[in-house]
PDB file of C-alpha atoms in Angstrom:
ATOM      1  CA  MET W  10     -33.127 -77.319  95.820  1.00  0.00           C
ATOM      2  CA  THR W  11     -31.502 -74.613  97.916  1.00  0.00           C
ATOM      3  CA  THR W  12     -30.882 -75.645 101.510  1.00  0.00           C
ATOM      4  CA  THR W  13     -29.889 -72.192 102.776  1.00  0.00           C
ATOM      5  CA  ALA W  14     -31.500 -68.837 102.136  1.00  0.00           C
ATOM      6  CA  LYS W  15     -29.451 -66.996  99.531  1.00  0.00           C
ATOM      7  CA  THR W  16     -31.898 -64.066  99.671  1.00  0.00           C
ATOM      8  CA  PRO W  17     -34.144 -62.829 102.486  1.00  0.00           C
ATOM      9  CA  GLU W  18     -37.185 -63.999 100.516  1.00  0.00           C
ATOM     10  CA  ASP W  19     -35.846 -67.570 100.335  1.00  0.00           C
ATOM     11  CA  LEU W  20     -36.614 -67.973 104.048  1.00  0.00           C
ATOM     12  CA  THR W  21     -40.357 -67.950 103.398  1.00  0.00           C
ATOM     13  CA  ARG W  22     -40.149 -70.652 100.736  1.00  0.00           C
ATOM     14  CA  LEU W  23     -37.815 -72.779 102.856  1.00  0.00           C
ATOM     15  CA  PHE W  24     -40.134 -72.423 105.863  1.00  0.00           C
ATOM     16  CA  VAL W  25     -43.126 -73.702 103.873  1.00  0.00           C
ATOM     17  CA  GLU W  26     -41.123 -76.566 102.334  1.00  0.00           C
ATOM     18  CA  ARG W  27     -39.746 -77.710 105.683  1.00  0.00           C
ATOM     19  CA  ALA W  28     -43.057 -77.320 107.508  1.00  0.00           C
ATOM     20  CA  ASN W  29     -44.817 -79.413 104.869  1.00  0.00           C
ATOM     21  CA  ALA W  30     -42.064 -82.049 105.205  1.00  0.00           C
ATOM     22  CA  GLY W  31     -42.641 -82.136 108.984  1.00  0.00           C
ATOM     23  CA  ASP W  32     -39.031 -81.033 109.539  1.00  0.00           C
ATOM     24  CA  ALA W  33     -38.964 -79.134 112.857  1.00  0.00           C
ATOM     25  CA  VAL W  34     -35.155 -79.319 113.022  1.00  0.00           C
ATOM     26  CA  GLY W  35     -34.952 -77.776 109.555  1.00  0.00           C
ATOM     27  CA  LEU W  36     -37.445 -75.076 110.523  1.00  0.00           C
ATOM     28  CA  ALA W  37     -35.436 -74.139 113.609  1.00  0.00           C
ATOM     29  CA  ALA W  38     -32.290 -73.980 111.463  1.00  0.00           C
ATOM     30  CA  LEU W  39     -33.844 -71.001 109.641  1.00  0.00           C
ATOM     31  CA  TYR W  40     -33.401 -68.958 112.854  1.00  0.00           C
ATOM     32  CA  GLU W  41     -30.315 -67.538 114.538  1.00  0.00           C
ATOM     33  CA  GLN W  42     -29.342 -69.239 117.810  1.00  0.00           C
ATOM     34  CA  ASP W  43     -30.874 -66.477 119.947  1.00  0.00           C
ATOM     35  CA  ALA W  44     -33.790 -65.568 117.658  1.00  0.00           C
ATOM     36  CA  VAL W  45     -37.169 -64.472 119.007  1.00  0.00           C
ATOM     37  CA  LEU W  46     -40.448 -65.933 117.736  1.00  0.00           C
ATOM     38  CA  ALA W  47     -43.754 -64.303 118.702  1.00  0.00           C
ATOM     39  CA  TYR W  48     -45.579 -67.633 118.816  1.00  0.00           C
ATOM     40  CA  PRO W  49     -47.724 -69.235 120.166  1.00  0.00           C
ATOM     41  CA  PRO W  50     -50.087 -66.231 120.073  1.00  0.00           C
ATOM     42  CA  GLY W  51     -49.546 -63.989 123.071  1.00  0.00           C
ATOM     43  CA  GLU W  52     -46.216 -65.629 123.949  1.00  0.00           C
ATOM     44  CA  THR W  53     -42.571 -65.155 123.022  1.00  0.00           C
ATOM     45  CA  THR W  54     -40.268 -68.073 122.253  1.00  0.00           C
ATOM     46  CA  VAL W  55     -36.536 -67.371 122.519  1.00  0.00           C
ATOM     47  CA  GLY W  56     -33.670 -69.445 121.124  1.00  0.00           C
ATOM     48  CA  ARG W  57     -33.346 -72.072 118.436  1.00  0.00           C
ATOM     49  CA  ALA W  58     -34.005 -75.059 120.741  1.00  0.00           C
ATOM     50  CA  ALA W  59     -37.228 -73.535 122.059  1.00  0.00           C
ATOM     51  CA  ILE W  60     -38.256 -72.557 118.523  1.00  0.00           C
ATOM     52  CA  GLN W  61     -37.713 -76.154 117.419  1.00  0.00           C
ATOM     53  CA  ALA W  62     -40.045 -77.386 120.177  1.00  0.00           C
ATOM     54  CA  VAL W  63     -42.714 -74.869 119.132  1.00  0.00           C
ATOM     55  CA  CYS W  64     -42.303 -75.937 115.493  1.00  0.00           C
ATOM     56  CA  GLU W  65     -42.742 -79.597 116.444  1.00  0.00           C
ATOM     57  CA  ALA W  66     -46.077 -78.778 118.093  1.00  0.00           C
ATOM     58  CA  MET W  67     -47.126 -76.450 115.267  1.00  0.00           C
ATOM     59  CA  ILE W  68     -46.627 -78.986 112.462  1.00  0.00           C
ATOM     60  CA  LYS W  69     -48.706 -81.527 114.382  1.00  0.00           C
ATOM     61  CA  HIS W  70     -51.630 -79.079 114.440  1.00  0.00           C
ATOM     62  CA  VAL W  71     -51.144 -77.515 111.004  1.00  0.00           C
ATOM     63  CA  PRO W  72     -50.232 -80.344 108.615  1.00  0.00           C
ATOM     64  CA  HIS W  73     -50.036 -78.219 105.449  1.00  0.00           C
ATOM     65  CA  PHE W  74     -48.784 -74.710 104.708  1.00  0.00           C
ATOM     66  CA  GLU W  75     -49.277 -72.663 101.544  1.00  0.00           C
ATOM     67  CA  LEU W  76     -46.804 -70.126 100.212  1.00  0.00           C
ATOM     68  CA  GLU W  77     -48.409 -66.723 100.718  1.00  0.00           C
ATOM     69  CA  PRO W  78     -47.853 -63.541  98.680  1.00  0.00           C
ATOM     70  CA  LEU W  79     -44.642 -61.752  99.665  1.00  0.00           C
ATOM     71  CA  THR W  80     -44.636 -58.095 100.641  1.00  0.00           C
ATOM     72  CA  PRO W  81     -41.751 -55.949  99.382  1.00  0.00           C
ATOM     73  CA  THR W  82     -38.508 -56.675 101.247  1.00  0.00           C
ATOM     74  CA  ILE W  83     -36.613 -53.761 102.773  1.00  0.00           C
ATOM     75  CA  VAL W  84     -32.838 -54.270 103.057  1.00  0.00           C
ATOM     76  CA  ASN W  85     -30.418 -52.148 105.079  1.00  0.00           C
ATOM     77  CA  GLY W  86     -26.925 -53.626 104.951  1.00  0.00           C
ATOM     78  CA  ASP W  87     -27.005 -57.033 106.620  1.00  0.00           C
ATOM     79  CA  LEU W  88     -30.558 -56.612 107.966  1.00  0.00           C
ATOM     80  CA  ALA W  89     -33.808 -57.010 106.079  1.00  0.00           C
ATOM     81  CA  LEU W  90     -37.512 -56.819 106.845  1.00  0.00           C
ATOM     82  CA  THR W  91     -39.557 -59.477 105.083  1.00  0.00           C
ATOM     83  CA  GLY W  92     -43.199 -60.416 105.197  1.00  0.00           C
ATOM     84  CA  THR W  93     -46.191 -62.047 103.616  1.00  0.00           C
ATOM     85  CA  ARG W  94     -49.886 -61.271 103.411  1.00  0.00           C
ATOM     86  CA  SER W  95     -52.043 -63.937 105.012  1.00  0.00           C
ATOM     87  CA  ALA W  96     -53.978 -66.076 102.547  1.00  0.00           C
ATOM     88  CA  ASP W  97     -57.273 -65.013 104.147  1.00  0.00           C
ATOM     89  CA  GLY W  98     -56.384 -61.329 103.690  1.00  0.00           C
ATOM     90  CA  LYS W  99     -56.936 -60.608 107.385  1.00  0.00           C
ATOM     91  CA  GLY W 100     -53.368 -59.929 108.443  1.00  0.00           C
ATOM     92  CA  GLY W 101     -49.758 -60.519 107.723  1.00  0.00           C
ATOM     93  CA  ARG W 102     -46.507 -61.999 108.889  1.00  0.00           C
ATOM     94  CA  VAL W 103     -43.247 -60.081 109.346  1.00  0.00           C
ATOM     95  CA  GLN W 104     -39.651 -61.058 110.020  1.00  0.00           C
ATOM     96  CA  VAL W 105     -36.362 -59.317 110.647  1.00  0.00           C
ATOM     97  CA  VAL W 106     -33.602 -61.343 109.018  1.00  0.00           C
ATOM     98  CA  ARG W 107     -29.809 -61.017 109.058  1.00  0.00           C
ATOM     99  CA  ARG W 108     -27.150 -61.879 106.495  1.00  0.00           C
ATOM    100  CA  GLN W 109     -24.729 -64.418 107.943  1.00  0.00           C
ATOM    101  CA  PRO W 110     -20.937 -64.440 107.405  1.00  0.00           C
ATOM    102  CA  ASP W 111     -21.357 -67.077 104.642  1.00  0.00           C
ATOM    103  CA  GLY W 112     -23.836 -64.828 102.786  1.00  0.00           C
ATOM    104  CA  SER W 113     -26.949 -66.806 103.747  1.00  0.00           C
ATOM    105  CA  TRP W 114     -29.857 -65.264 105.670  1.00  0.00           C
ATOM    106  CA  LEU W 115     -31.503 -66.312 108.963  1.00  0.00           C
ATOM    107  CA  ARG W 116     -34.471 -65.037 110.914  1.00  0.00           C
ATOM    108  CA  VAL W 117     -33.737 -62.921 114.005  1.00  0.00           C
ATOM    109  CA  ILE W 118     -37.260 -61.790 114.933  1.00  0.00           C
ATOM    110  CA  ASP W 119     -40.403 -63.481 113.631  1.00  0.00           C
ATOM    111  CA  ARG W 120     -43.989 -62.389 114.123  1.00  0.00           C
ATOM    112  CA  PRO W 121     -45.995 -65.028 112.225  1.00  0.00           C
ATOM    113  CA  GLU W 122     -49.432 -63.646 113.083  1.00  0.00           C
ATOM    114  CA  GLN W 123     -50.405 -59.993 112.879  1.00  0.00           C
ATOM    115  CA  HIS W 124     -54.032 -58.933 112.653  1.00  0.00           C
TER     116      HIS W 124
END
């Protein structure tokens, strides 16, 4: 099993795996240190430590996640735009991700709910 995202799309799979394992530390590790998460709804969470705290609360309220259909990834150098369609078909999720010096990818901006 891959522990780092080798492609931008790997981040989605790793997020679902770690969320389902109840691993808030692992979820936060998918984000850059100063990443921005548009969650909870209507709020902005900034920084890996704050994202970890939000993830801890989220996995208590949502005990199981399903892998959703990916939308086409757009890559421009070391940046990429990734996303998924929500399982209920009523919205989507989008992320800006960046290639790291070791070649792995991390989330920089994450909007998990978009209706």
